[in-house]
Amino acid sequence: MAALVGTEDLSGYLAVISEEGGPRSLSVPLVHGVSIAHLDDRDIVHINRRGYVRTVIRNQSVSNSLFATDRCNSLCLMCSQPPRETDDRAKVAELTRIVGLMDPATKELGITGGEPTLLGEGLLEIIATCKARLPNTALHILSNGRRFWYSSYARKLAAVEHPDLMVGIPVYSDIDSLHDYVVQAKGAFDETIIGLQNLARFDVPVEIRVVIQRHTAPRLPELAEFIYRNLTFASHVAFMGLEITGFAKANLDQLWIPPEDYRVGLEAAVTRLATAGLNVSIYNHPLCSLPESLWSFSRQSISDWKNEFPPECEPCEVRPSCGGFFAWNLNHPQACKVRPVTTESLRSTAS
Ligand code: SF4
């Protein structure tokens, strides 16, 4: 890293950030006193007018996401990123600029929020930019799916013809009022289901995401049957553990259910969908909380902070393939009970 003396040619640079001070006479803004040890080549940072530096893309990470908006038209009981009203008028320009700066070799990129579809046509512009600038990058959009109730919007998304795009949409129950309660929005179930079917109609791949908590756990087999009968086109069905942060942390007493209380229902649901030929996965569930018959469906997250382990896991022989815990779940004793798996414990279960 070179010392700046103020005479360098900084054309093409928007700003300089430095851990120490710097010359006062630079031709671009200087932000100093900022730790930059974690930054790598081709990382992308956002600097606001007050000099606050935020890393938005880490080039070496396999789980980068564009944060589309803080706003949402739902208010899910377990939302990990509680929504708030913000002015998003500059957001599309900012995100397309970020995409333009990204390494074209990036394998995967998420688009999340808030509810990304609230950017309307702006979201389509971001996706089109991804297609143009990152043609080999798989794109995964997290959405509540309600906006795709408008078939014109689903059609426009399909018209972008992104070559590797998936929309992940939660469905929490086969009962409309229960889904609406979980997302705290009347009519959301109908909008989401029609939205899913509109996306399928226009050949946009969808993933169904089921977060398991006290309200959704009792009807997992019925939900699986509903998915099989109505949403068989889904490319992937993911059953996910509760991430104890945001609203989920605030509402934990109302939401928490120990995995042993739903393992039978989860086994029935996963088996039903898998035997029907659907691609099914389980995330954020330690292997010791699942029946062995489900271990082959358990996936490890690509994000480090979703694969943490308490010290009690030390003797466990299946740890290398275990889904582990969200980092913040380890602060909640009820959410990180473990039963280390050993050759002996497996033998005694089998006998
Ligand atoms: S004991 Fe720990 S490593 Fe082993 S299955 Fe349970 S959570 Fe995973």
XYZ file of C-alpha atoms and ligand atoms in Angstrom:
359
model
C 0.000 0.000 0.000
C 1.601 3.291 -1.057
C 1.699 6.534 0.921
C -0.339 9.298 -0.679
C 1.446 12.565 -1.110
C -1.314 14.326 -3.000
C 0.286 14.334 -6.433
C -0.912 10.940 -7.687
C -3.149 10.752 -10.683
C -6.478 9.819 -9.134
C -8.539 10.068 -12.288
C -10.999 7.211 -12.357
C -11.148 7.079 -8.558
C -14.198 8.341 -6.709
C -12.585 8.531 -3.269
C -9.653 7.390 -1.185
C -9.988 5.557 2.126
C -7.079 5.175 4.459
C -6.349 3.878 7.945
C -4.197 6.863 8.744
C -4.379 10.452 7.627
C -3.571 11.733 4.160
C -2.799 14.873 2.231
C -5.473 17.557 2.310
C -5.100 18.431 -1.343
C -6.452 15.315 -3.061
C -8.687 15.743 -6.068
C -11.223 13.262 -4.609
C -12.718 12.916 -1.106
C -10.478 11.244 1.496
C -11.941 9.169 4.329
C -9.325 8.431 6.947
C -9.173 6.651 10.287
C -11.024 3.672 8.780
C -9.967 0.060 9.180
C -9.265 -1.417 5.753
C -7.467 -4.599 6.781
C -10.483 -6.722 5.827
C -10.683 -5.313 2.306
C -9.412 -7.192 -0.718
C -8.891 -6.411 -4.385
C -12.214 -5.884 -6.173
C -14.203 -5.536 -2.974
C -16.789 -2.795 -3.363
C -17.534 -0.238 -0.674
C -20.185 2.426 -0.338
C -19.157 5.736 1.214
C -21.874 8.130 2.301
C -21.567 11.888 2.586
C -20.663 11.689 6.268
C -17.725 9.400 5.512
C -19.410 6.206 6.706
C -17.839 3.294 4.799
C -19.857 0.118 4.239
C -18.571 -2.974 2.427
C -21.253 -4.042 -0.039
C -19.451 -6.757 -2.038
C -16.619 -8.966 -0.827
C -15.074 -10.422 -3.920
C -13.821 -13.590 -2.213
C -17.171 -14.329 -0.562
C -19.524 -16.877 -2.104
C -22.622 -15.301 -0.550
C -22.829 -11.715 -1.776
C -26.204 -10.010 -1.977
C -27.547 -6.735 -3.254
C -29.736 -5.178 -0.593
C -32.609 -3.841 -2.673
C -34.664 -1.985 -0.074
C -35.626 -1.798 3.591
C -39.285 -1.549 2.686
C -41.692 -4.484 2.666
C -45.404 -5.011 2.093
C -45.468 -7.834 4.675
C -44.439 -7.825 8.334
C -43.495 -11.446 9.050
C -43.458 -12.460 12.707
C -39.932 -13.856 12.348
C -38.467 -11.323 9.906
C -34.700 -11.272 10.334
C -34.439 -7.867 8.671
C -37.344 -5.809 10.047
C -38.613 -3.455 7.366
C -38.685 0.314 7.569
C -39.826 3.070 5.267
C -36.964 4.487 3.256
C -36.539 6.641 0.209
C -35.352 4.258 -2.489
C -35.251 6.704 -5.383
C -31.466 6.408 -5.734
C -31.379 2.678 -5.088
C -31.631 1.370 -8.628
C -28.811 3.610 -9.847
C -26.688 2.551 -6.857
C -27.255 -1.171 -7.369
C -26.722 -1.134 -11.116
C -23.487 0.764 -10.473
C -22.396 -1.944 -8.018
C -23.213 -4.665 -10.539
C -21.144 -2.807 -13.117
C -18.149 -2.843 -10.763
C -18.411 -6.520 -9.838
C -16.043 -9.233 -10.994
C -17.664 -11.019 -13.973
C -16.286 -14.287 -12.569
C -18.689 -14.039 -9.593
C -20.511 -17.350 -9.326
C -23.604 -16.339 -7.337
C -25.371 -13.173 -6.330
C -28.479 -12.690 -4.196
C -30.993 -9.863 -4.319
C -32.698 -9.364 -0.994
C -34.384 -6.805 1.229
C -37.034 -5.890 2.428
C -39.095 -6.825 -0.564
C -37.086 -6.342 -3.774
C -40.164 -6.243 -6.009
C -41.182 -2.954 -4.373
C -38.550 -1.419 -6.646
C -41.001 -2.269 -9.449
C -39.493 -1.803 -12.893
C -36.252 -0.840 -11.137
C -35.746 -4.443 -10.041
C -36.104 -5.566 -13.643
C -33.480 -2.999 -14.635
C -31.089 -4.383 -11.996
C -31.666 -7.945 -13.235
C -31.127 -6.867 -16.848
C -27.869 -5.209 -15.784
C -26.811 -8.435 -14.066
C -27.535 -10.329 -17.260
C -25.448 -7.906 -19.309
C -22.507 -7.421 -16.916
C -22.427 -10.743 -15.056
C -23.655 -13.230 -17.657
C -22.191 -16.219 -15.809
C -23.480 -15.303 -12.358
C -26.422 -17.239 -10.914
C -28.988 -14.813 -9.512
C -31.213 -15.637 -6.543
C -33.977 -13.222 -5.592
C -35.679 -13.457 -2.202
C -39.249 -12.233 -2.490
C -42.595 -12.718 -0.784
C -43.981 -13.228 -4.278
C -47.010 -10.992 -3.759
C -46.132 -8.544 -6.522
C -46.098 -11.375 -9.077
C -49.851 -11.579 -8.501
C -49.758 -9.059 -11.333
C -49.168 -11.331 -14.290
C -47.793 -8.379 -16.274
C -44.962 -8.054 -13.745
C -44.178 -11.777 -13.897
C -44.222 -11.563 -17.692
C -41.813 -8.638 -17.660
C -39.420 -10.512 -15.395
C -39.502 -13.473 -17.771
C -38.902 -11.109 -20.699
C -35.526 -10.126 -19.230
C -34.498 -13.706 -20.101
C -31.859 -13.952 -17.427
C -30.126 -17.285 -18.112
C -29.712 -18.409 -14.488
C -32.293 -16.866 -12.203
C -34.329 -18.269 -9.338
C -36.951 -16.551 -7.199
C -37.157 -17.885 -3.632
C -40.631 -17.371 -2.167
C -41.890 -18.430 1.277
C -45.108 -20.391 1.736
C -45.844 -20.923 5.403
C -49.051 -22.926 5.428
C -51.647 -24.702 3.327
C -54.245 -22.605 5.180
C -54.622 -19.076 3.849
C -55.431 -17.397 7.175
C -52.443 -19.043 8.871
C -50.009 -17.915 6.165
C -51.548 -14.430 6.359
C -51.096 -14.415 10.131
C -47.421 -15.391 9.881
C -46.738 -12.634 7.343
C -49.153 -10.211 9.073
C -50.882 -9.280 5.827
C -54.442 -10.163 4.907
C -54.763 -11.622 1.427
C -51.041 -12.365 1.175
C -51.546 -16.119 0.719
C -53.719 -15.668 -2.375
C -51.329 -13.122 -3.853
C -48.298 -15.328 -3.206
C -49.829 -18.509 -4.612
C -51.100 -16.729 -7.718
C -47.716 -15.012 -7.969
C -45.955 -18.381 -7.907
C -48.255 -19.712 -10.582
C -47.750 -16.633 -12.749
C -43.983 -17.091 -12.531
C -44.367 -20.736 -13.499
C -46.635 -19.740 -16.386
C -43.810 -17.639 -17.794
C -41.125 -20.245 -17.046
C -39.363 -18.335 -14.276
C -37.793 -20.902 -11.911
C -39.040 -20.676 -8.323
C -37.924 -22.067 -5.002
C -40.368 -22.492 -2.120
C -39.005 -21.679 1.316
C -40.660 -22.873 4.507
C -39.354 -21.382 7.755
C -40.260 -23.756 10.569
C -41.541 -22.132 13.752
C -44.349 -22.802 16.208
C -47.111 -21.700 13.823
C -45.837 -23.478 10.735
C -44.527 -26.705 12.306
C -47.826 -28.497 13.080
C -48.971 -28.676 9.455
C -45.781 -29.555 7.596
C -47.255 -32.757 6.057
C -50.371 -30.867 4.918
C -48.222 -28.078 3.500
C -46.153 -30.641 1.602
C -49.313 -32.117 0.149
C -50.458 -28.624 -0.891
C -47.110 -27.954 -2.553
C -47.253 -31.285 -4.361
C -50.772 -30.635 -5.665
C -50.465 -26.952 -6.537
C -46.821 -25.989 -6.878
C -45.183 -29.082 -8.359
C -43.323 -26.841 -10.787
C -41.046 -25.604 -7.968
C -37.391 -26.222 -8.760
C -36.542 -26.570 -5.091
C -38.345 -26.779 -1.744
C -36.293 -25.667 1.256
C -37.279 -26.290 4.874
C -35.380 -23.861 7.070
C -34.687 -23.392 10.759
C -35.544 -20.195 12.602
C -32.910 -17.464 12.505
C -33.094 -15.800 15.917
C -32.512 -12.192 15.019
C -34.730 -9.210 14.191
C -38.408 -9.870 14.898
C -37.694 -13.574 15.525
C -35.634 -12.578 18.554
C -38.309 -10.187 19.808
C -41.081 -12.780 19.295
C -39.076 -15.824 20.328
C -41.473 -16.975 23.094
C -44.246 -17.046 20.534
C -42.188 -18.686 17.768
C -39.732 -21.160 19.208
C -40.435 -24.879 18.895
C -37.786 -27.506 19.610
C -36.891 -29.536 16.488
C -37.709 -32.792 18.301
C -41.344 -31.627 18.456
C -41.667 -31.538 14.660
C -39.188 -34.131 13.437
C -41.966 -36.617 12.641
C -43.935 -34.055 10.648
C -40.801 -32.842 8.876
C -39.876 -36.395 7.953
C -43.368 -36.960 6.505
C -43.259 -33.684 4.561
C -39.797 -34.172 3.111
C -40.461 -37.809 2.227
C -43.750 -36.920 0.524
C -42.141 -34.303 -1.702
C -38.969 -36.256 -2.419
C -40.824 -39.418 -3.423
C -42.949 -37.265 -5.736
C -39.723 -36.237 -7.460
C -39.297 -32.735 -6.058
C -35.880 -31.414 -5.127
C -35.999 -30.961 -1.327
C -33.454 -29.587 1.148
C -33.275 -28.882 4.863
C -31.221 -25.896 6.050
C -30.091 -24.664 9.443
C -30.873 -27.875 11.265
C -28.116 -29.738 13.102
C -27.984 -33.372 12.063
C -28.560 -34.524 15.657
C -31.974 -32.802 15.582
C -33.077 -34.765 12.511
C -34.025 -38.388 12.019
C -31.244 -40.187 10.173
C -33.566 -40.712 7.218
C -33.377 -36.952 6.603
C -29.627 -36.496 6.818
C -29.170 -36.749 3.074
C -31.496 -33.735 2.650
C -29.548 -31.566 5.082
C -27.420 -28.881 3.430
C -24.666 -26.745 4.831
C -25.063 -23.069 4.220
C -22.491 -21.272 2.122
C -22.445 -18.398 4.663
C -19.970 -18.835 7.552
C -22.303 -17.215 10.079
C -24.904 -19.901 9.402
C -22.534 -22.763 10.195
C -21.506 -22.178 13.809
C -21.107 -24.861 16.469
C -21.155 -24.827 20.292
C -18.177 -26.430 22.098
C -20.336 -29.477 22.971
C -20.074 -30.512 19.306
C -16.367 -31.241 19.691
C -16.659 -35.064 19.942
C -19.273 -35.356 17.209
C -18.246 -37.515 14.260
C -20.679 -36.005 11.745
C -19.697 -32.412 12.318
C -18.020 -32.037 8.895
C -21.373 -32.588 7.219
C -23.591 -30.947 9.865
C -25.783 -27.934 9.059
C -24.834 -26.312 12.390
C -26.368 -23.133 13.784
C -26.851 -19.498 12.938
C -24.191 -17.598 14.894
C -26.789 -15.632 16.892
C -28.812 -18.760 17.736
C -25.896 -19.836 19.946
C -26.901 -17.073 22.372
C -30.147 -18.914 23.078
C -29.664 -22.110 25.091
C -32.986 -23.592 23.980
C -31.913 -23.252 20.339
C -28.562 -25.004 20.556
C -29.097 -28.261 22.367
C -26.927 -30.943 20.807
C -26.443 -34.687 21.043
C -23.000 -35.468 19.608
C -23.145 -38.348 17.168
C -20.603 -41.106 17.637
C -20.222 -44.562 16.130
C -21.462 -45.893 19.441
C -24.560 -43.683 19.577
C -25.408 -44.665 16.005
C -25.047 -48.348 16.876
C -27.330 -48.042 19.888
C -29.981 -46.187 17.826
C -29.879 -48.944 15.213
C -30.207 -51.787 17.744
S -23.599 -32.526 17.932
Fe -23.096 -30.644 16.870
S -21.946 -31.266 15.044
Fe -22.990 -33.086 15.853
S -24.889 -33.206 14.734
Fe -25.323 -32.063 16.620
S -25.031 -29.924 16.111
Fe -24.087 -31.140 14.470
